[in-house]
XYZ file of C-alpha atoms in Angstrom:
660
model
C -97.494 -67.627 27.211
C -100.967 -69.289 27.713
C -103.679 -66.881 26.449
C -105.986 -67.886 29.277
C -103.581 -66.921 32.050
C -104.939 -64.319 34.501
C -103.420 -62.211 37.289
C -104.652 -60.213 40.181
C -103.779 -56.527 40.859
C -101.309 -57.780 43.436
C -99.660 -59.979 40.987
C -99.504 -57.126 38.347
C -97.600 -55.065 40.938
C -95.215 -57.893 41.436
C -94.614 -58.323 37.652
C -94.122 -54.618 37.244
C -92.019 -54.220 40.390
C -94.237 -51.572 41.888
C -96.636 -51.386 44.822
C -100.346 -52.255 44.770
C -101.214 -48.503 44.988
C -99.531 -47.856 41.699
C -101.800 -50.428 39.924
C -104.831 -48.849 41.388
C -103.645 -45.526 40.098
C -103.072 -46.957 36.521
C -106.626 -48.265 36.484
C -108.000 -44.786 37.338
C -105.739 -42.774 35.147
C -105.529 -44.881 32.015
C -108.760 -45.684 30.176
C -106.968 -48.230 28.065
C -105.777 -50.205 31.005
C -107.020 -53.864 30.597
C -110.433 -54.440 31.890
C -111.090 -57.396 34.298
C -111.939 -60.712 32.724
C -112.952 -62.432 35.908
C -112.799 -62.545 39.605
C -114.913 -60.267 41.741
C -115.286 -56.569 42.247
C -113.025 -56.718 45.349
C -110.470 -59.042 43.606
C -110.656 -58.778 39.810
C -108.675 -60.942 37.467
C -106.971 -59.502 34.387
C -105.657 -61.213 31.305
C -101.868 -61.752 31.660
C -101.067 -61.280 27.938
C -103.086 -57.969 27.868
C -101.305 -56.730 31.024
C -97.911 -57.489 29.720
C -98.756 -55.773 26.374
C -99.957 -52.663 28.273
C -96.877 -52.526 30.513
C -94.562 -52.748 27.482
C -96.502 -50.173 25.490
C -96.149 -47.690 28.456
C -92.467 -48.384 28.939
C -92.882 -50.310 32.142
C -90.364 -53.050 32.989
C -91.873 -56.490 32.983
C -90.390 -58.935 35.388
C -91.916 -62.292 34.235
C -89.695 -65.266 34.926
C -90.175 -68.646 33.372
C -91.614 -69.858 36.626
C -94.109 -66.948 36.486
C -95.180 -67.837 32.977
C -95.872 -71.534 33.832
C -97.561 -70.710 37.106
C -99.881 -68.118 35.454
C -100.822 -70.745 32.847
C -101.431 -73.346 35.559
C -103.567 -70.885 37.505
C -105.804 -70.354 34.427
C -106.709 -73.983 34.583
C -107.441 -74.171 38.273
C -110.407 -76.197 39.402
C -111.884 -74.744 42.672
C -113.126 -78.181 43.466
C -109.636 -79.719 43.146
C -107.164 -76.973 43.883
C -104.182 -79.251 43.766
C -105.207 -81.172 40.649
C -103.245 -79.112 38.056
C -100.097 -79.060 40.240
C -100.201 -82.941 40.514
C -100.695 -83.115 36.733
C -97.622 -80.923 36.228
C -95.630 -83.172 38.623
C -96.470 -86.277 36.602
C -95.495 -84.344 33.443
C -92.025 -83.497 34.915
C -91.727 -87.158 36.131
C -92.493 -88.401 32.609
C -95.697 -90.324 33.686
C -99.295 -90.111 32.786
C -101.499 -88.983 35.730
C -103.413 -91.991 37.173
C -107.112 -92.054 36.285
C -109.690 -91.895 39.069
C -113.150 -90.637 39.722
C -112.095 -87.305 40.991
C -110.055 -86.467 37.951
C -111.660 -84.448 35.157
C -111.489 -85.438 31.577
C -109.168 -82.569 30.776
C -106.485 -83.411 33.256
C -106.879 -87.181 32.974
C -105.426 -86.988 29.431
C -102.467 -84.773 30.410
C -101.855 -81.060 30.233
C -102.808 -78.695 27.312
C -100.131 -78.743 24.703
C -98.915 -75.178 25.172
C -98.666 -75.584 28.946
C -96.921 -78.993 28.605
C -94.245 -77.316 26.322
C -93.701 -74.612 28.971
C -93.443 -77.195 31.708
C -90.942 -79.263 29.765
C -88.856 -76.153 29.055
C -88.843 -75.206 32.686
C -87.870 -78.615 33.729
C -84.982 -78.557 31.163
C -83.839 -75.227 32.544
C -84.052 -75.797 36.267
C -84.168 -79.571 36.517
C -87.393 -81.489 37.128
C -87.171 -81.467 40.981
C -86.316 -77.762 41.242
C -88.964 -76.716 38.684
C -91.542 -78.572 40.699
C -90.420 -77.071 44.001
C -90.614 -73.618 42.434
C -94.161 -74.188 41.236
C -95.130 -75.767 44.572
C -93.913 -72.690 46.409
C -96.236 -70.528 44.175
C -99.042 -72.829 44.799
C -98.774 -72.989 48.608
C -98.416 -69.184 48.645
C -101.736 -68.852 46.771
C -103.460 -71.466 49.007
C -101.867 -70.437 52.295
C -105.237 -70.411 54.114
C -106.213 -73.894 52.950
C -102.907 -75.704 53.155
C -100.553 -75.940 56.153
C -96.966 -76.330 55.089
C -94.294 -77.062 57.719
C -91.539 -74.489 57.502
C -88.282 -75.986 56.320
C -86.362 -75.133 59.514
C -88.985 -76.771 61.680
C -89.138 -79.876 59.403
C -85.311 -80.136 59.653
C -85.390 -79.991 63.460
C -88.215 -82.480 63.756
C -86.427 -85.023 61.591
C -83.130 -84.399 63.327
C -84.864 -85.115 66.802
C -86.259 -88.474 65.399
C -82.820 -89.926 64.858
C -80.735 -91.899 67.223
C -78.252 -90.522 69.770
C -75.315 -90.736 67.403
C -77.319 -88.873 64.777
C -78.227 -91.872 62.632
C -81.458 -91.277 60.767
C -84.239 -93.890 61.063
C -84.567 -96.109 58.062
C -88.320 -96.022 57.913
C -90.597 -93.010 58.516
C -94.352 -92.502 58.558
C -96.249 -89.161 58.299
C -99.982 -89.888 58.780
C -101.050 -86.344 57.696
C -98.403 -85.657 55.149
C -99.831 -82.763 53.116
C -97.443 -81.958 50.291
C -94.723 -84.307 51.709
C -92.329 -81.765 53.180
C -91.557 -83.770 56.301
C -91.124 -87.046 54.379
C -88.815 -85.241 51.905
C -86.653 -83.940 54.841
C -86.607 -87.436 56.493
C -85.514 -88.882 53.132
C -82.746 -86.314 52.670
C -81.536 -87.089 56.211
C -81.199 -90.851 55.231
C -84.573 -92.526 55.580
C -85.190 -95.147 52.921
C -88.828 -96.466 53.396
C -91.300 -93.581 53.365
C -94.992 -94.012 54.184
C -97.463 -91.208 54.167
C -101.229 -90.710 54.131
C -103.235 -87.465 53.200
C -106.908 -86.901 53.288
C -106.886 -84.716 50.090
C -106.315 -86.961 46.987
C -104.569 -84.226 45.078
C -102.078 -83.481 47.897
C -101.422 -87.172 48.233
C -100.453 -87.255 44.587
C -98.390 -84.107 44.935
C -96.433 -85.713 47.885
C -95.795 -88.915 46.016
C -94.638 -87.193 42.805
C -92.468 -84.713 44.806
C -90.591 -87.517 46.587
C -90.078 -89.374 43.466
C -88.819 -86.355 41.616
C -86.167 -86.004 44.287
C -85.048 -89.591 43.643
C -86.787 -91.390 46.535
C -88.732 -94.282 45.144
C -89.513 -96.517 48.188
C -92.540 -94.320 48.809
C -96.192 -95.206 49.561
C -98.552 -92.250 49.986
C -102.150 -93.277 50.541
C -105.313 -91.254 50.383
C -107.814 -90.987 53.219
C -108.271 -89.925 56.767
C -105.581 -91.758 58.881
C -107.759 -91.896 62.082
C -110.908 -93.277 60.293
C -109.269 -95.106 57.229
C -105.847 -96.142 58.320
C -104.112 -97.315 55.068
C -100.985 -98.455 57.018
C -102.698 -100.311 59.777
C -100.177 -103.224 59.823
C -97.067 -101.044 59.349
C -94.477 -100.516 62.087
C -91.774 -97.918 61.541
C -88.693 -96.529 63.360
C -90.042 -92.994 63.340
C -93.201 -90.907 62.961
C -93.018 -87.252 62.159
C -96.195 -85.250 61.860
C -97.474 -81.750 61.782
C -100.779 -82.645 63.281
C -104.135 -81.377 61.859
C -104.953 -78.579 64.513
C -108.256 -78.092 66.073
C -110.378 -80.691 64.126
C -114.058 -80.304 65.211
C -115.007 -83.779 64.261
C -112.113 -86.267 64.167
C -114.328 -89.314 64.368
C -114.617 -89.939 68.143
C -118.210 -91.245 67.862
C -117.044 -93.903 65.453
C -113.758 -94.812 67.222
C -114.914 -95.127 70.781
C -113.527 -98.714 71.240
C -110.479 -98.491 69.018
C -107.422 -100.390 70.230
C -105.163 -97.338 69.609
C -106.417 -95.560 72.669
C -104.074 -97.289 75.147
C -103.710 -93.966 77.045
C -107.333 -93.158 77.225
C -110.151 -92.240 74.848
C -109.386 -88.644 73.746
C -112.058 -86.039 74.441
C -113.878 -84.522 71.499
C -111.940 -81.327 71.894
C -108.574 -83.095 71.978
C -108.018 -84.324 68.423
C -104.214 -83.927 68.794
C -104.133 -86.549 71.526
C -105.946 -88.948 69.139
C -103.242 -88.359 66.540
C -100.514 -88.844 69.083
C -101.791 -92.199 70.127
C -102.376 -93.175 66.454
C -98.681 -92.478 65.785
C -97.424 -94.356 68.806
C -99.379 -97.407 67.620
C -97.225 -97.487 64.465
C -93.847 -97.246 66.263
C -91.521 -100.145 66.275
C -89.630 -101.060 69.477
C -86.923 -98.434 69.930
C -88.710 -95.993 67.591
C -89.632 -92.440 68.312
C -92.196 -89.873 67.156
C -92.004 -86.081 66.848
C -95.178 -84.082 66.675
C -95.715 -80.336 65.986
C -98.421 -79.435 68.416
C -100.432 -76.382 69.358
C -99.173 -74.878 72.582
C -102.588 -75.216 74.136
C -102.482 -78.957 74.092
C -99.827 -78.830 76.840
C -102.304 -77.430 79.419
C -105.913 -77.840 78.339
C -107.921 -79.273 81.249
C -109.806 -81.806 79.043
C -106.568 -83.560 78.080
C -105.093 -83.740 81.590
C -105.815 -87.498 82.124
C -104.120 -88.603 78.796
C -101.155 -86.265 79.412
C -100.804 -87.869 82.849
C -100.766 -91.304 81.352
C -98.294 -90.419 78.575
C -95.975 -88.907 81.373
C -96.473 -91.613 83.932
C -95.910 -94.519 81.550
C -92.746 -92.759 80.040
C -94.232 -92.312 76.505
C -93.610 -88.608 76.526
C -89.900 -87.977 76.579
C -89.607 -84.269 75.782
C -91.517 -81.072 75.040
C -89.817 -78.209 73.107
C -91.395 -74.706 72.874
C -90.524 -73.223 69.439
C -89.974 -69.531 68.950
C -93.077 -67.374 68.227
C -94.292 -67.479 64.643
C -92.632 -70.836 63.844
C -95.823 -71.948 62.194
C -97.570 -69.272 60.326
C -101.180 -70.476 60.941
C -100.789 -70.986 64.695
C -100.209 -67.483 66.222
C -100.658 -68.854 69.790
C -97.419 -70.781 69.671
C -96.218 -74.328 68.871
C -94.481 -77.148 70.662
C -92.673 -80.226 69.662
C -93.561 -83.476 71.535
C -91.057 -86.270 71.479
C -92.510 -89.733 72.340
C -91.712 -93.353 72.187
C -93.643 -96.611 72.863
C -94.352 -97.122 76.623
C -93.237 -100.732 76.576
C -89.643 -99.658 76.878
C -87.869 -98.913 80.238
C -89.346 -95.630 81.412
C -87.336 -92.545 82.103
C -87.579 -90.894 85.568
C -87.461 -87.461 83.895
C -89.069 -85.460 81.045
C -87.012 -82.951 79.130
C -88.260 -79.453 78.622
C -86.650 -77.015 76.196
C -87.761 -73.361 75.792
C -86.341 -71.944 72.557
C -88.032 -68.572 72.882
C -85.114 -66.986 74.936
C -82.790 -67.688 71.938
C -84.770 -65.025 70.051
C -85.523 -62.685 72.947
C -81.836 -62.549 73.780
C -81.103 -60.579 70.617
C -84.140 -58.481 69.809
C -82.113 -56.255 67.598
C -81.814 -59.128 65.159
C -85.510 -59.921 64.888
C -85.707 -58.161 61.644
C -83.626 -60.894 60.030
C -86.001 -63.472 61.468
C -85.373 -66.325 63.806
C -81.829 -67.580 63.969
C -82.815 -71.216 63.129
C -79.235 -72.386 63.172
C -78.875 -71.416 66.819
C -82.323 -72.911 67.620
C -81.486 -76.139 65.842
C -78.157 -76.484 67.612
C -79.514 -75.683 71.132
C -82.571 -77.961 70.861
C -80.678 -80.972 69.313
C -77.770 -80.607 71.833
C -80.224 -80.506 74.753
C -81.938 -83.657 73.507
C -78.527 -85.426 72.953
C -77.440 -84.454 76.500
C -80.681 -85.648 77.992
C -80.463 -88.913 76.492
C -76.773 -89.448 77.478
C -77.261 -88.222 80.965
C -74.917 -85.159 80.493
C -75.465 -81.843 82.245
C -78.068 -79.542 80.612
C -77.881 -75.781 79.907
C -80.256 -74.424 82.479
C -80.880 -71.252 80.497
C -82.963 -73.153 77.889
C -83.551 -76.747 79.262
C -84.475 -78.685 82.300
C -85.058 -82.400 83.145
C -88.159 -82.609 85.462
C -88.951 -85.751 87.452
C -92.094 -87.371 86.347
C -93.562 -87.302 89.887
C -93.360 -83.521 89.805
C -95.496 -83.321 86.731
C -98.384 -85.548 87.981
C -100.310 -82.852 89.797
C -103.866 -81.629 89.281
C -103.050 -79.783 86.089
C -100.370 -81.891 84.400
C -99.185 -78.728 82.743
C -96.302 -79.604 80.396
C -95.651 -76.083 79.090
C -91.879 -75.660 78.814
C -91.864 -72.098 80.040
C -93.342 -73.322 83.311
C -90.521 -75.835 83.836
C -87.444 -74.107 82.436
C -85.936 -71.510 84.712
C -82.485 -70.164 85.094
C -80.990 -71.008 88.470
C -81.597 -67.903 90.687
C -78.262 -68.476 92.415
C -76.508 -67.664 89.111
C -78.452 -64.533 88.260
C -79.529 -62.874 91.478
C -77.843 -59.500 91.699
C -78.882 -57.144 94.614
C -77.658 -54.096 92.654
C -79.777 -55.095 89.564
C -82.810 -55.723 91.876
C -82.435 -52.218 93.365
C -82.054 -50.640 89.930
C -85.315 -52.412 88.767
C -87.073 -51.192 91.866
C -85.937 -47.624 91.335
C -87.078 -47.732 87.653
C -90.441 -49.111 88.652
C -90.977 -46.318 91.238
C -89.957 -43.782 88.574
C -92.404 -45.170 86.103
C -95.263 -44.995 88.675
C -94.344 -41.326 89.449
C -94.535 -40.504 85.805
C -98.166 -41.772 85.484
C -99.625 -38.946 87.368
C -98.073 -36.297 84.954
C -99.131 -37.788 81.679
C -102.955 -37.926 81.803
C -104.302 -34.828 80.037
C -106.863 -32.622 81.730
C -110.058 -31.899 79.780
C -113.123 -29.649 80.228
C -116.699 -30.372 79.281
C -117.844 -28.870 75.949
C -121.347 -27.316 75.889
C -123.914 -29.194 73.773
C -123.873 -28.114 70.241
C -125.072 -29.180 66.863
C -124.186 -32.623 65.702
C -120.542 -32.698 64.610
C -119.781 -32.858 60.933
C -118.155 -36.117 59.807
C -116.057 -36.865 56.694
C -115.240 -40.343 55.477
C -111.777 -41.727 54.826
C -112.846 -42.239 51.233
C -113.623 -38.514 50.868
C -110.312 -37.547 52.535
C -108.516 -39.833 49.980
C -110.323 -38.308 47.051
C -109.524 -34.799 48.223
C -105.792 -35.606 48.569
C -105.750 -35.073 52.351
C -104.996 -38.797 52.907
C -103.348 -41.652 51.004
C -104.279 -45.224 51.863
C -102.896 -48.518 50.755
C -102.952 -52.139 52.010
C -99.976 -54.252 52.685
C -99.161 -57.376 50.837
C -97.224 -60.658 51.525
C -93.550 -61.097 50.944
C -92.531 -60.816 47.391
C -89.433 -62.011 45.536
C -87.056 -59.395 44.052
C -87.311 -58.940 40.314
C -84.526 -60.373 38.313
C -81.321 -58.469 38.757
C -82.570 -56.538 41.802
C -81.172 -57.394 45.178
C -82.867 -54.673 47.344
C -84.623 -56.197 50.330
C -86.347 -54.363 52.979
C -88.009 -55.328 56.345
C -91.583 -56.528 56.172
C -93.849 -55.574 59.058
C -96.209 -58.583 59.668
C -99.510 -58.395 61.400
C -98.196 -60.149 64.603
C -95.134 -57.846 64.566
C -97.393 -54.737 64.377
C -99.927 -55.930 66.895
C -97.106 -56.853 69.438
C -95.028 -53.724 68.555
C -91.878 -55.767 67.840
C -89.500 -54.952 65.036
C -90.279 -56.451 61.541
C -89.383 -60.199 61.507
C -89.189 -60.818 57.775
C -87.894 -59.202 54.674
C -89.467 -58.469 51.201
C -88.785 -56.487 48.032
C -90.577 -53.221 47.793
C -90.192 -49.825 46.058
C -89.381 -46.684 48.029
C -92.974 -45.359 47.849
C -94.213 -48.409 49.821
C -91.975 -47.835 52.890
C -93.638 -46.895 56.163
C -92.381 -43.486 57.348
C -92.938 -41.061 60.247
C -96.459 -39.790 60.390
C -98.114 -42.792 58.854
C -100.935 -44.406 60.730
C -101.228 -48.174 60.746
C -104.565 -50.185 61.017
C -104.352 -53.961 61.764
C -106.659 -56.623 60.479
C -109.218 -53.981 59.305
C -109.975 -52.870 62.842
C -109.893 -49.137 63.438
C -109.844 -49.688 67.143
C -106.241 -50.707 67.031
C -105.025 -47.832 64.766
C -101.856 -46.050 65.868
C -99.062 -43.929 64.414
C -96.082 -46.018 63.222
C -93.193 -46.535 65.688
C -89.698 -45.448 64.824
C -88.596 -49.174 64.580
C -91.144 -49.535 61.695
C -89.883 -46.662 59.631
C -88.538 -47.919 56.278
C -90.406 -51.209 56.497
C -93.007 -52.406 54.010
C -96.462 -53.267 55.283
C -97.505 -56.917 55.365
C -100.823 -58.635 54.727
C -103.787 -57.353 56.820
C -102.119 -54.086 57.523
C -103.607 -50.816 56.101
C -101.305 -47.692 55.914
C -102.911 -44.260 56.159
C -100.534 -41.418 55.159
C -102.073 -38.062 55.917
C -101.117 -34.737 54.305
C -99.427 -33.111 57.212
C -100.754 -29.581 56.520
C -104.310 -30.897 56.404
C -104.571 -33.888 58.779
C -102.737 -34.561 62.029
C -101.518 -38.171 62.517
C -102.337 -38.500 66.211
C -105.757 -36.866 65.669
C -106.369 -39.299 62.862
C -105.258 -42.365 64.913
C -107.080 -41.153 68.093
C -110.350 -40.459 66.235
C -110.328 -43.862 64.641
C -110.068 -45.758 67.908
C -113.170 -44.393 69.604
C -116.378 -42.486 69.549
C -119.809 -43.537 68.257
C -119.963 -43.617 64.562
C -116.165 -42.841 64.289
C -114.285 -46.003 63.279
C -116.395 -48.315 65.438
C -118.041 -50.281 62.614
C -116.123 -49.294 59.589
C -114.459 -52.590 58.798
C -115.780 -55.211 56.532
C -115.956 -58.794 57.872
C -115.266 -62.114 56.318
C -117.187 -65.330 56.862
C -115.779 -65.669 60.344
C -117.253 -62.443 61.463
C -113.874 -60.976 62.259
C -112.657 -57.729 60.562
C -110.701 -58.493 57.463
C -110.103 -55.044 55.674
C -110.714 -51.391 56.292
C -113.624 -49.935 54.235
C -112.832 -46.262 53.735
C -116.451 -45.505 52.823
C -117.699 -46.613 56.185
C -115.054 -44.940 58.522
C -115.630 -41.403 59.554
C -113.706 -38.554 61.301
C -114.911 -35.301 62.774
C -114.110 -32.195 60.796
C -111.653 -30.006 62.681
C -109.367 -27.151 61.761
C -105.672 -28.120 61.553
C -104.801 -26.208 64.714
C -107.594 -27.927 66.653
C -106.587 -31.227 65.358
C -103.036 -30.699 66.606
C -104.302 -29.768 70.065
C -106.550 -32.793 70.275
C -103.844 -34.963 68.786
C -101.414 -34.014 71.582
C -104.016 -35.142 74.070
C -104.343 -38.559 72.152
C -100.593 -38.881 72.228
C -100.466 -38.264 75.973
C -103.115 -40.978 76.502
C -101.175 -43.345 74.375
C -98.125 -42.614 76.480
C -100.121 -43.306 79.611
C -100.992 -46.741 78.194
C -97.329 -47.393 77.488
C -96.334 -46.272 81.041
C -98.977 -48.574 82.544
C -97.613 -51.516 80.562
C -94.018 -50.629 81.589
C -95.096 -50.263 85.201
C -96.701 -53.698 85.181
C -93.765 -55.285 83.273
C -91.168 -53.705 85.709
C -93.268 -54.598 88.790
C -93.549 -58.230 87.669
C -89.785 -58.390 87.037
C -89.025 -57.120 90.545
C -91.612 -59.518 92.055
C -90.161 -62.454 90.170
C -86.613 -61.756 91.216
C -87.688 -61.274 94.814
C -89.487 -64.632 94.807
C -86.541 -66.393 93.267
C -84.184 -64.969 95.672
C -86.309 -65.720 98.806
C -87.070 -69.222 97.553
C -83.431 -69.936 96.977
C -82.438 -68.537 100.408
C -80.342 -65.772 98.732
C -82.305 -62.940 100.366
C -84.064 -62.343 103.662
C -87.026 -59.944 104.094
C -86.504 -56.875 106.370
C -89.316 -56.321 108.937
C -90.652 -52.759 108.842
C -93.799 -50.819 109.932
C -95.604 -51.465 106.646
C -96.834 -54.850 107.615
C -100.089 -54.882 109.598
């Protein structure tokens, strides 16, 4: 083990197989617990050897795999200016090559890895195989740099590469990824059968990582260049059969002022706020006749007014062939949704239709299975089958796909959002009995609204109320608080996995969509209060569907002592009132809440009986909010079915006295 390796408190919890709260308790209870050797007060770093020695001395199990040991040693050598440098150096070591020398490489890593780390890397390669060892270390690296590096999830990469093939499933022989990152899409394309692989990446270290990764997997016809593909196109003369790309989302300055007269803008000069349309045209310029391109796009690019003219040209000239809406959460850094665009050169015979596929219903159809995550096998099959049927002229499944004539898309908006164009045929689904049932349920929900809102009376003016901070409540034992963490692997020999409640799950009140390993003490249970993204205004008691789950990143769990603190009183007091939970969260550089600061969040002091009485009122108000949402949802459903039935000629309105 490298003596300079360090770990965070969260990583100590992972090594020891406990929750983060346990590590905090150890630091408070044991004076001999290792002191921080670096980091910050909010995120201290501890010496890994010292931590392991302490755990073993106190009879705590240590779950430190060979991958953990190498990763910690690598992390000790990290260079903030070149976060991927050490990973690339490890890749060259596994490949049996010396790292290339260039101006960005420091003297330490230009000459290879430290001897002790090199020995550990060699041993890991012998144990797992060079390619698998690198993949394991790459996984740890991407987890540690999740905010700086976008990685295309494996199921999405598999789907994109499958869509880039021919009708009979033959993979293209040459593939380009102009923003290749760590090379995930190129690796998937190679495993599908591509031979010639071209990539470009703006970060030199990641370009090296991608190149080494592909060669470790046995793919040697690889050229990964460094630089910005839009401004410094290293493959300017290359023409390929396929382009696959997870586009850089939301670039503020993609070089428009320098590229105003570029020959790639055959569909129009992209506006400053539409960098994705610049990347699309860049990719199309590299396609050979008969080639195709598949892009992972932000959903907003399908409808932004500023991109309307270029979208219209792509549609009118037959370049845009299909748009696929992926299930929510398919790309972790893009919470607003993602689409796949499939395009081809416009010099080929144009198609009279554009295919739209909406994969979201494949998830919504079975909400009870969301805890296991998206069924990517079903999504992959449905999308690829729709694409095959569209290209062969076969009948489509109207539940998830639709072929829309080009002329119908060329309106004032040119909105190519799949949900707008994929509808189930109302003639197959209209059910008068179901409509009447929905109408009755809607009326019943409306009637219930009047009975829920609590009645209150004015309280005479009194002395300023006494407040107590969450920090003081925690110290007194009336409240326990811990922050959630990202998904963790199970320690060796342990197969227990539990649902993981993510931030999006909690805010949308949907069941946990992922799994993790966690001890029993970390599970959410009845009476816990959840705070999301450090914002007290969104605090609420846990829902029954969340019981037994572990809390994910950006979720704070408050567990009140029931005899001392009422859950509904706690949640309600956090969400409103001047000085009570309104400004108690710390903010990051973006100005958005990041974590709950218990020393700056205050509650009014109330007797337990009074807390329960006020808590019941808070619960009634929360129920009113739920009923309002239900009433709106049921009303929209009734309205939508009526519109579909009337438009299809399946129903006829009955004149009555209500119309003026």
